[in-house]
Coordinates of C-alpha atoms and ligand atoms in Angstrom, one line a residue:
M1 CA -39.3 11.5 -1.3
S2 CA -38.8 8.0 -2.8
E3 CA -36.1 5.7 -1.5
P4 CA -32.9 5.5 -3.6
K5 CA -32.9 2.3 -6.0
T6 CA -29.7 2.3 -8.0
F7 CA -26.3 0.9 -7.1
K8 CA -23.0 -0.1 -8.8
E9 CA -21.6 -3.4 -7.6
G10 CA -18.2 -2.8 -5.7
L11 CA -18.9 0.9 -6.2
E12 CA -17.2 0.6 -9.5
D13 CA -16.6 4.0 -11.1
V14 CA -18.9 5.7 -8.5
I15 CA -17.6 9.1 -7.5
A16 CA -17.6 9.1 -3.7
G17 CA -16.0 12.6 -3.1
E18 CA -13.6 15.3 -4.2
S19 CA -9.9 15.3 -3.6
S20 CA -7.0 17.5 -4.7
I21 CA -4.4 14.9 -3.8
T22 CA -4.2 12.3 -6.5
D23 CA -5.8 11.8 -10.1
V24 CA -5.9 8.4 -11.6
N25 CA -6.7 8.3 -15.3
G26 CA -7.5 4.6 -16.0
T27 CA -8.0 4.8 -19.7
E28 CA -4.7 6.6 -20.5
G29 CA -2.8 4.9 -17.6
K30 CA -1.8 8.1 -15.9
L31 CA -1.3 8.8 -12.2
I32 CA -0.8 12.4 -11.0
F33 CA 0.0 13.7 -7.5
R34 CA -1.1 17.2 -7.1
G35 CA -0.5 18.0 -10.9
Y36 CA 2.8 16.1 -11.1
D37 CA 3.0 12.9 -13.3
I38 CA 4.2 9.9 -11.4
H39 CA 7.1 9.2 -13.9
D40 CA 8.4 12.6 -13.5
L41 CA 8.2 12.4 -9.7
A42 CA 9.9 8.9 -9.7
L43 CA 12.7 10.3 -11.8
N44 CA 13.2 13.6 -10.1
S45 CA 12.1 13.3 -6.4
T46 CA 12.6 11.4 -3.3
F47 CA 10.0 9.8 -1.0
E48 CA 10.4 12.5 1.6
E49 CA 9.6 15.2 -1.1
I50 CA 6.5 13.1 -1.9
V51 CA 5.5 13.1 1.7
F52 CA 5.6 16.9 1.8
L53 CA 3.8 17.1 -1.6
L54 CA 1.0 14.9 -0.4
W55 CA 0.6 16.8 2.8
N56 CA 0.8 20.3 1.2
D57 CA 0.0 21.8 -2.1
D58 CA 3.4 21.7 -3.7
L59 CA 6.9 20.2 -3.6
P60 CA 9.3 21.5 -0.9
N61 CA 12.0 23.9 -1.3
R62 CA 15.4 22.9 0.3
S63 CA 14.7 24.3 3.7
Q64 CA 11.2 22.9 3.9
L65 CA 12.6 19.5 2.9
E66 CA 15.3 19.8 5.6
A67 CA 12.7 20.7 8.1
L68 CA 10.6 17.6 7.3
G69 CA 13.7 15.4 7.4
D70 CA 14.5 16.7 10.9
E71 CA 10.9 16.1 12.0
L72 CA 11.0 12.5 10.6
D73 CA 14.5 11.9 12.3
A74 CA 13.1 13.2 15.6
N75 CA 10.1 10.8 15.4
R76 CA 11.4 7.5 14.0
T77 CA 11.9 5.9 17.3
V78 CA 8.9 3.9 18.5
P79 CA 7.9 4.7 22.2
A80 CA 9.7 2.3 24.5
E81 CA 6.6 1.0 26.1
A82 CA 4.8 0.3 22.8
M83 CA 7.9 -1.6 21.6
R84 CA 8.0 -3.7 24.8
L85 CA 4.4 -4.8 24.2
I86 CA 5.0 -5.4 20.5
K87 CA 7.8 -7.8 21.5
Q88 CA 5.2 -9.9 23.2
F89 CA 3.1 -10.3 20.1
P90 CA 2.5 -14.1 19.1
A91 CA 5.4 -15.5 17.1
G92 CA 4.3 -16.4 13.6
A93 CA 1.2 -14.2 13.4
P94 CA 0.5 -12.7 9.9
P95 CA 2.6 -9.6 9.5
M96 CA -0.2 -7.4 8.5
D97 CA -2.1 -8.5 11.6
L98 CA 1.1 -7.6 13.7
L99 CA 1.3 -4.2 11.9
R100 CA -2.3 -3.4 12.3
T101 CA -2.3 -4.2 16.1
A102 CA 1.1 -2.3 16.5
V103 CA -0.3 0.9 14.8
S104 CA -3.3 0.7 17.0
L105 CA -1.2 0.4 20.0
L106 CA 0.8 3.5 19.2
A107 CA -2.4 5.5 19.9
F108 CA -2.0 4.9 23.5
Y109 CA 1.5 6.6 23.6
D110 CA 0.7 9.6 21.3
P111 CA -0.2 12.6 23.5
D112 CA -2.3 14.0 20.5
T113 CA -4.4 10.9 19.9
G114 CA -7.7 12.4 21.0
D115 CA -7.1 15.9 19.4
N116 CA -8.5 16.2 16.1
S117 CA -7.2 19.8 15.5
I118 CA -5.2 20.4 12.2
P119 CA -1.9 20.9 14.1
A120 CA -2.3 17.8 16.2
N121 CA -3.3 15.7 13.1
R122 CA -0.2 17.1 11.3
R123 CA 2.0 16.0 14.2
K124 CA 0.3 12.6 14.2
A125 CA 0.9 12.2 10.4
V126 CA 4.6 12.9 10.9
R127 CA 4.9 10.3 13.9
L128 CA 3.0 7.6 11.9
T129 CA 5.1 8.1 8.7
A130 CA 8.3 8.3 10.7
Q131 CA 7.5 5.2 12.7
M132 CA 5.9 2.9 10.1
G133 CA 9.4 1.8 8.7
T134 CA 10.8 1.3 12.2
L135 CA 7.8 -0.8 13.2
V136 CA 7.9 -2.9 10.0
A137 CA 11.6 -3.5 10.3
A138 CA 11.3 -4.4 14.0
L139 CA 8.4 -6.8 13.3
A140 CA 10.4 -8.5 10.5
R141 CA 13.5 -8.8 12.8
L142 CA 11.4 -10.2 15.7
S143 CA 10.0 -12.7 13.3
M144 CA 13.5 -13.8 12.5
D145 CA 14.3 -14.0 16.2
R146 CA 17.0 -11.2 15.8
P147 CA 17.5 -8.1 17.8
I148 CA 15.8 -4.9 16.9
I149 CA 18.0 -2.2 15.3
E150 CA 17.5 1.6 16.1
P151 CA 17.0 4.1 13.3
V152 CA 19.8 6.4 12.3
S153 CA 19.5 10.2 12.0
G154 CA 20.3 12.1 8.8
K155 CA 19.3 9.1 6.6
S156 CA 16.3 8.7 4.4
T157 CA 13.3 6.4 5.0
A158 CA 14.4 4.0 2.4
W159 CA 18.0 3.8 3.9
N160 CA 16.7 3.4 7.4
F161 CA 14.3 0.7 6.5
L162 CA 16.9 -1.4 4.8
Y163 CA 19.4 -0.8 7.6
M164 CA 16.9 -1.6 10.3
L165 CA 15.7 -4.7 8.5
T166 CA 19.1 -6.2 7.6
G167 CA 21.7 -4.6 9.9
D168 CA 23.8 -3.6 7.0
E169 CA 24.2 -0.2 5.5
P170 CA 22.4 -0.3 2.1
D171 CA 24.4 0.8 -1.0
H172 CA 23.1 3.6 -3.2
I173 CA 21.5 1.2 -5.6
A174 CA 19.5 -0.5 -3.0
E175 CA 18.4 2.7 -1.2
H176 CA 17.4 4.3 -4.6
A177 CA 15.4 1.2 -5.6
L178 CA 13.5 1.2 -2.4
D179 CA 13.0 4.9 -2.5
V180 CA 11.5 4.8 -6.0
A181 CA 9.2 2.0 -4.9
L182 CA 8.1 4.2 -1.9
V183 CA 7.4 7.1 -4.3
L184 CA 5.4 4.8 -6.6
H185 CA 3.2 3.4 -3.8
A186 CA 2.6 6.6 -1.9
D187 CA -0.9 7.4 -2.8
H188 CA -3.7 6.1 -5.2
E189 CA -6.9 8.0 -4.8
L190 CA -9.9 6.3 -3.2
N191 CA -8.4 2.7 -3.2
A192 CA -10.0 0.3 -0.7
S193 CA -7.7 1.1 2.2
T194 CA -7.8 4.9 1.7
F195 CA -11.6 4.8 1.4
A196 CA -11.7 2.7 4.7
A197 CA -9.5 5.4 6.4
R198 CA -11.7 8.2 5.2
V199 CA -14.9 6.3 6.3
A200 CA -13.5 5.8 9.8
V201 CA -12.3 9.3 10.4
G202 CA -15.4 10.7 8.8
T203 CA -17.3 9.7 12.0
L204 CA -14.8 12.1 13.7
S205 CA -12.8 9.2 15.1
D206 CA -9.1 9.7 15.4
M207 CA -6.2 9.3 12.9
Y208 CA -5.1 6.0 14.5
S209 CA -8.4 4.5 14.0
G210 CA -8.4 5.5 10.4
V211 CA -5.0 4.1 9.7
T212 CA -5.8 0.9 11.7
A213 CA -9.0 0.4 9.5
A214 CA -6.9 1.1 6.4
L215 CA -4.3 -1.5 7.2
G216 CA -7.0 -4.2 7.8
A217 CA -8.2 -3.3 4.1
L218 CA -4.8 -3.2 2.7
A219 CA -4.0 -6.7 3.9
G220 CA -6.4 -8.5 1.6
P221 CA -5.0 -10.2 -1.6
L222 CA -7.2 -8.3 -3.9
H223 CA -5.4 -5.1 -2.7
G224 CA -2.0 -4.7 -1.0
G225 CA -1.7 -8.4 -0.1
A226 CA -1.3 -9.2 -3.9
N227 CA 2.5 -8.5 -3.8
V228 CA 3.0 -11.5 -1.4
E229 CA 0.9 -13.7 -3.7
V230 CA 2.9 -12.6 -6.8
M231 CA 6.1 -13.8 -5.1
H232 CA 4.6 -17.1 -4.2
M233 CA 3.4 -17.5 -7.9
L234 CA 7.0 -16.7 -9.1
E235 CA 8.4 -19.2 -6.8
Q236 CA 5.8 -21.8 -7.8
I237 CA 6.7 -21.2 -11.5
G238 CA 10.4 -21.3 -10.8
D239 CA 11.7 -21.1 -14.4
P240 CA 10.6 -18.6 -17.2
R241 CA 10.0 -21.5 -19.5
E242 CA 7.2 -22.7 -17.2
A243 CA 5.4 -19.3 -17.4
D244 CA 3.0 -20.3 -20.4
R245 CA 2.0 -23.5 -18.8
F246 CA 1.3 -21.9 -15.4
V247 CA -0.8 -19.1 -17.0
E248 CA -2.8 -21.5 -19.1
D249 CA -3.5 -23.8 -16.1
A250 CA -4.4 -21.0 -13.8
L251 CA -6.9 -19.4 -16.3
A252 CA -8.3 -22.8 -17.3
S253 CA -9.0 -23.6 -13.7
G254 CA -10.6 -20.1 -13.1
R255 CA -7.8 -18.9 -10.9
K256 CA -6.8 -15.2 -11.0
L257 CA -3.2 -14.3 -11.9
M258 CA -2.0 -12.2 -9.0
G259 CA -0.6 -8.7 -9.8
I260 CA -2.6 -8.6 -13.0
G261 CA -5.8 -6.5 -13.5
H262 CA -7.0 -3.3 -11.9
R263 CA -10.3 -1.8 -11.0
V264 CA -9.4 1.6 -12.5
Y265 CA -6.6 1.0 -15.1
K266 CA -7.8 -0.5 -18.3
T267 CA -4.3 -0.3 -19.7
L268 CA -0.8 -0.8 -18.2
D269 CA -0.5 0.6 -14.5
P270 CA 2.1 3.4 -14.9
R271 CA 3.7 2.3 -11.6
A272 CA 4.3 -1.2 -13.2
V273 CA 6.3 0.6 -16.0
S274 CA 8.7 2.1 -13.5
L275 CA 8.9 -1.0 -11.3
R276 CA 9.5 -3.2 -14.3
Y277 CA 12.5 -1.0 -15.2
M278 CA 13.7 -1.1 -11.5
S279 CA 13.3 -4.8 -11.3
R280 CA 15.5 -5.2 -14.4
Q281 CA 18.1 -2.8 -13.1
L282 CA 18.3 -4.7 -9.8
A283 CA 18.5 -7.9 -11.6
E284 CA 21.4 -6.8 -13.6
S285 CA 23.3 -5.1 -10.9
S286 CA 22.8 -8.0 -8.4
G287 CA 23.6 -10.7 -11.0
N288 CA 20.3 -12.4 -10.0
R289 CA 18.1 -12.2 -13.1
K290 CA 15.9 -15.2 -12.1
W291 CA 12.9 -13.3 -10.6
Y292 CA 12.9 -10.5 -13.2
D293 CA 13.1 -13.2 -16.1
I294 CA 10.2 -15.2 -14.6
S295 CA 8.2 -12.0 -14.1
E296 CA 8.7 -10.9 -17.6
A297 CA 7.8 -14.3 -19.1
V298 CA 4.6 -14.4 -16.9
E299 CA 3.6 -10.8 -18.0
G300 CA 4.0 -11.8 -21.7
A301 CA 2.2 -15.2 -21.2
A302 CA -0.7 -13.5 -19.3
E303 CA -1.0 -10.8 -21.9
K304 CA -1.2 -13.3 -24.8
A305 CA -3.7 -15.7 -22.9
L306 CA -5.9 -12.9 -21.6
A307 CA -6.1 -11.3 -25.1
A308 CA -7.2 -14.6 -26.5
K309 CA -10.0 -14.5 -24.0
G310 CA -11.1 -11.0 -25.0
K311 CA -9.6 -9.6 -21.8
S312 CA -6.8 -7.4 -23.2
T313 CA -7.5 -4.6 -20.7
L314 CA -6.1 -6.8 -17.8
K315 CA -2.4 -5.8 -17.5
A316 CA 0.3 -5.9 -14.8
N317 CA -0.4 -3.7 -11.8
V318 CA 1.8 -2.1 -9.1
D319 CA 2.3 -5.4 -7.2
F320 CA 3.4 -7.5 -10.2
F321 CA 7.0 -6.1 -10.4
S322 CA 7.3 -4.9 -6.8
A323 CA 7.6 -8.5 -5.8
S324 CA 10.8 -9.1 -7.6
V325 CA 12.2 -5.7 -6.6
Y326 CA 11.5 -6.4 -2.8
H327 CA 12.8 -9.9 -3.1
V328 CA 16.1 -8.9 -4.6
L329 CA 16.5 -6.2 -1.8
G330 CA 16.4 -8.9 0.8
I331 CA 12.8 -8.2 2.1
P332 CA 11.1 -11.4 3.5
T333 CA 8.2 -12.2 1.3
E334 CA 5.5 -12.1 4.0
F335 CA 6.7 -8.6 4.8
F336 CA 6.0 -7.2 1.3
T337 CA 2.6 -5.8 2.2
P338 CA 3.9 -4.1 5.4
V339 CA 6.5 -2.4 3.1
F340 CA 3.6 -1.2 0.9
A341 CA 2.2 0.4 4.1
V342 CA 5.7 2.1 4.9
S343 CA 4.9 4.2 1.8
R344 CA 1.2 4.4 1.7
I345 CA 1.0 5.9 5.2
S346 CA 1.9 9.2 3.5
G347 CA -1.2 9.0 1.3
L348 CA -3.4 7.7 4.0
T349 CA -2.5 10.6 6.4
A350 CA -2.9 13.0 3.5
H351 CA -6.4 11.8 2.9
I352 CA -7.3 11.8 6.6
L353 CA -6.0 15.4 6.8
E354 CA -8.2 16.3 3.7
Q355 CA -11.3 14.5 5.0
L356 CA -11.2 16.2 8.4
G357 CA -10.4 19.5 6.8
N358 CA -14.0 19.5 5.3
N359 CA -15.6 16.6 7.0
K360 CA -19.0 15.0 6.1
L361 CA -20.0 11.6 7.6
I362 CA -19.7 8.9 4.9
R363 CA -22.8 6.7 5.1
P364 CA -24.2 5.2 1.9
R365 CA -27.3 3.3 1.4
A366 CA -28.1 -0.4 0.4
I367 CA -31.0 -1.9 -1.6
Y368 CA -32.8 -4.2 0.8
T369 CA -33.1 -7.7 -0.8
G370 CA -34.3 -9.6 2.3
P371 CA -37.7 -11.1 3.1
E372 CA -40.9 -9.2 2.8
S373 CA -42.6 -7.9 5.9
R374 CA -43.5 -10.8 8.3
K375 CA -44.6 -11.4 11.9
V376 CA -42.5 -12.8 14.7
M377 CA -43.6 -16.2 15.7
P378 CA -42.8 -16.7 19.5
L379 CA -40.0 -19.2 20.1
V380 CA -42.3 -21.7 21.7
H381 CA -44.1 -22.1 18.4
R382 CA -41.0 -22.4 16.3
G383 CA -40.2 -26.0 17.1
Ligands
COA1 N1 -6.4 -12.9 -13.5 C1 -7.4 -13.6 -14.3 N2 -8.6 -13.0 -14.6 C2 -8.9 -11.8 -14.0 C3 -7.9 -11.1 -13.2 C4 -6.7 -11.8 -13.0 N3 -5.8 -11.2 -12.3 N4 -8.5 -10.0 -12.8 C5 -9.6 -9.9 -13.2 N5 -10.0 -11.0 -14.0 C6 -11.2 -11.3 -14.7 C7 -12.2 -11.8 -13.8 O1 -12.1 -13.2 -13.6 C8 -13.4 -11.3 -14.4 O2 -13.8 -12.3 -15.5 P1 -15.3 -12.6 -15.9 O3 -16.0 -11.3 -16.3 O4 -15.2 -13.6 -17.0 O5 -16.0 -13.2 -14.6 C9 -13.1 -10.0 -15.0 O6 -11.7 -10.1 -15.3 C10 -13.4 -8.8 -14.1 O7 -12.7 -9.1 -12.9 P2 -13.2 -8.6 -11.4 O8 -12.5 -9.3 -10.4 O9 -14.7 -8.7 -11.4 O10 -12.8 -7.1 -11.5 P3 -12.6 -6.1 -10.3 O11 -12.5 -4.7 -10.9 O12 -13.6 -6.3 -9.3 O13 -11.2 -6.5 -9.6 C11 -9.0 -6.8 -9.2 C12 -10.0 -5.8 -9.8 C13 -7.7 -5.9 -9.0 C14 -9.4 -7.1 -7.7 C15 -8.8 -8.0 -10.0 O14 -8.2 -7.6 -11.3 C16 -7.7 -8.9 -9.3 O15 -8.3 -9.8 -8.4 N6 -6.5 -8.9 -9.6 C17 -5.6 -9.8 -8.9 C18 -5.2 -9.3 -7.6 C19 -4.4 -8.1 -7.6 O16 -3.3 -8.2 -8.4 N7 -4.8 -7.1 -6.9 C20 -3.9 -5.9 -6.7 C21 -4.6 -4.7 -7.4 S1 -3.6 -3.3 -7.5

């Protein structure tokens, strides 16, 4: 048999597996979780319902949702010994490095870490999903040199996160805004971090290894790290009237506009539609329109400038409007990507469960482009 000779740079449009969790239609700008359109889900369900949906085949009924809520409540507290070690992490380290290390550390305190059975993996999925918000809030509080706040039972993931982050009970508008953001970020097919998770567990390594690998991939600015860069961009622009100039300068000097463009969507990312709406609502209810107005001006300026360059398929992605939403909710900029993880842990664990339910080692090939066959010259003759 001859060796394989074709490849697609960046695995663009390569089908690398089957999945019944999420469908992304890049031409029509559609995102579907197990048959439900993301706009329908964002309007009519909560993050906890989405968690159930991603881990199972359908939305929960009332008693299934209550049972999941009880399980999440029972598991939100991070093991005390893990928290003691987390408090010793170096001050000022990048938040995604802190989170990746903290999640890896949790494996030591989970009695099911080495058990790859379906029941054990489901228990780990619950623990990881319940504890991700607690961890991110705790890391943010530590970075501000403020005491850690314990989670509260009977409250949503969104409510708990905002409460543990700020110390104030969030109002309904803030809780709902974060909840919708969590729904929108929950899963996205074989994006880089989910693929990394599936590659890691495809070796029959454990769920914590998979999630740790995924968090490493999520951190980069071409992926989850883009929301931080968007906020930096908005701050640098500072005024909607500066948007055109900023965009022209960036494109003229070959810099990418963060939060714009997508590997799969060749039209507007459907998540950006909901987040734009959410950003405007928060701007109006908080009386702070500045960040929404700059975002809208940059989106318009980018659309015009990119179309003039024949790149009209580059539109706002999920990270573009999530930046202004998170900022108005009081989330520190450097913690935007960890907040992405508070939601995405649901999709990551769903994909890990699916991968291990029908596992095959993921091991692609490369076309060798190195030197032709040659002989080793002993070191003494190499000068
Ligand atoms: N701003 C300006 N130009 C962009 C751009 C952006 N945000 N995104 C892509 N382009 C241009 C590239 O410069 C390239 O132009 P060229 O063909 O003239 O060289 C072309 O569009 C293709 O871009 P490329 O980076 O090769 O596409 P990709 O599919 O590999 O990358 C992203 C997809 C998402 C990584 C890319 O659009 C990007 O870097 N966006 C900004 C980061 C971001 O928001 N990431 C979060 C994604 S959800």
